[in-house]
Amino acid sequence: MIPISDNIRCRNKPIINYWLIGINLAVFLWELKLEFSGQLGYFVNTWGVIPAQISGAVTNALFFNSAAWIVVIWRAFTLFFGIFLHGSSSQILGNLLFLWVFGKTVENLLGHRRYLGFYLAAGVVTGIIQILAEPSLTVPLIGANGAIAAILGAYVMKFPKVKIDTVLPLIILYIPIQLPAFFYIFWWFVQQLFYGIGSLNIPPVGVNQSGVVFLGQFVGLIIGIAFIRLKR
């Protein structure tokens, strides 16, 4: 099931949403270039969120060497940059499709600046939760999944019964249907099972190979729901 659009008219152009989509696409195209040149593994392992590296740097800074805070600050930057990295074509397409359909309405609801802060904060917080959940993980965690889950949570909390124009592909047929927004909370987690399709070659061990990824997305969903409730 492919969401296409909702029927909520936006008063202002979702400029931030357009920029987020463009940046994510641009970074993914850069990843493809690096994959062809054999440099993608180094790039992702440098800028992706690796819980073992961050937790190790924090432990070292707290108990052994205060100068290690420089490393902590540098590694913490990956919490921002990792939001814009993706490990497969299906992950980038799925994330940006949900961002396109649900993000523009949430941006219209929150305003440009608050929406950008909400997106980045949700991505960072889900990254922190993933580190706390599995601090010894050496596999990079990348993707905008946590931020977009927060957008979905905010949308469904505010507009649970809005009908989403959807296409149901059946082999060679594409059937247009309408589904309530709250259905996509369920479908969001189901589609994560297919994000291995079109995976990039990221040595040495790939990315996102842990159930902690689903935990981060669940946290993102809760962040979105809680934010809208508090906003009321």
mmCIF file of N, CA and C in Angstrom, residues 7 11 26 63 103 106 126-127 135 138 143 155 159 194 204 206:
data_model
loop_
_atom_site.group_PDB
_atom_site.id
_atom_site.type_symbol
_atom_site.label_atom_id
_atom_site.label_comp_id
_atom_site.label_asym_id
_atom_site.label_seq_id
_atom_site.Cartn_x
_atom_site.Cartn_y
_atom_site.Cartn_z
ATOM 1 N N ASN A 7 -6.076 15.063 2.072
ATOM 2 C CA ASN A 7 -6.956 16.094 1.535
ATOM 3 C C ASN A 7 -6.952 17.358 2.380
ATOM 4 N N ARG A 11 -1.891 26.001 4.154
ATOM 5 C CA ARG A 11 -1.952 27.460 3.943
ATOM 6 C C ARG A 11 -0.648 27.988 3.357
ATOM 7 N N ALA A 26 19.921 14.036 -2.051
ATOM 8 C CA ALA A 26 21.274 14.412 -2.448
ATOM 9 C C ALA A 26 22.314 13.564 -1.724
ATOM 10 N N PHE A 63 35.565 8.948 33.252
ATOM 11 C CA PHE A 63 36.335 8.235 34.272
ATOM 12 C C PHE A 63 37.849 8.237 34.063
ATOM 13 N N GLY A 103 4.557 14.882 6.141
ATOM 14 C CA GLY A 103 5.388 15.979 6.626
ATOM 15 C C GLY A 103 4.843 17.350 6.296
ATOM 16 N N VAL A 106 2.168 18.385 8.782
ATOM 17 C CA VAL A 106 2.729 18.660 10.112
ATOM 18 C C VAL A 106 3.497 19.974 10.098
ATOM 19 N N THR A 126 15.832 9.692 19.250
ATOM 20 C CA THR A 126 15.734 8.265 18.948
ATOM 21 C C THR A 126 17.127 7.640 18.849
ATOM 22 N N GLY A 127 18.092 8.400 18.322
ATOM 23 C CA GLY A 127 19.468 7.910 18.275
ATOM 24 C C GLY A 127 20.034 7.682 19.669
ATOM 25 N N PRO A 135 24.431 -0.216 24.051
ATOM 26 C CA PRO A 135 25.651 0.601 24.007
ATOM 27 C C PRO A 135 26.873 -0.102 23.428
ATOM 28 N N THR A 138 28.287 -2.342 17.492
ATOM 29 C CA THR A 138 29.345 -1.792 16.629
ATOM 30 C C THR A 138 28.862 -1.551 15.193
ATOM 31 N N GLY A 143 19.600 6.526 9.053
ATOM 32 C CA GLY A 143 18.269 6.667 8.486
ATOM 33 C C GLY A 143 17.410 7.668 9.232
ATOM 34 N N TYR A 155 1.032 13.471 13.228
ATOM 35 C CA TYR A 155 -0.055 13.569 12.254
ATOM 36 C C TYR A 155 -1.277 12.775 12.715
ATOM 37 N N PHE A 159 -4.825 14.192 13.353
ATOM 38 C CA PHE A 159 -5.815 13.907 12.301
ATOM 39 C C PHE A 159 -6.023 12.399 12.155
ATOM 40 N N PHE A 194 10.819 -4.662 4.792
ATOM 41 C CA PHE A 194 11.242 -4.709 3.394
ATOM 42 C C PHE A 194 12.386 -3.751 3.097
ATOM 43 N N PRO A 204 32.252 -2.991 6.990
ATOM 44 C CA PRO A 204 32.458 -4.442 6.982
ATOM 45 C C PRO A 204 31.235 -5.251 7.359
ATOM 46 N N GLY A 206 27.711 -3.949 7.263
ATOM 47 C CA GLY A 206 26.428 -3.379 6.894
ATOM 48 C C GLY A 206 25.937 -2.364 7.913
#
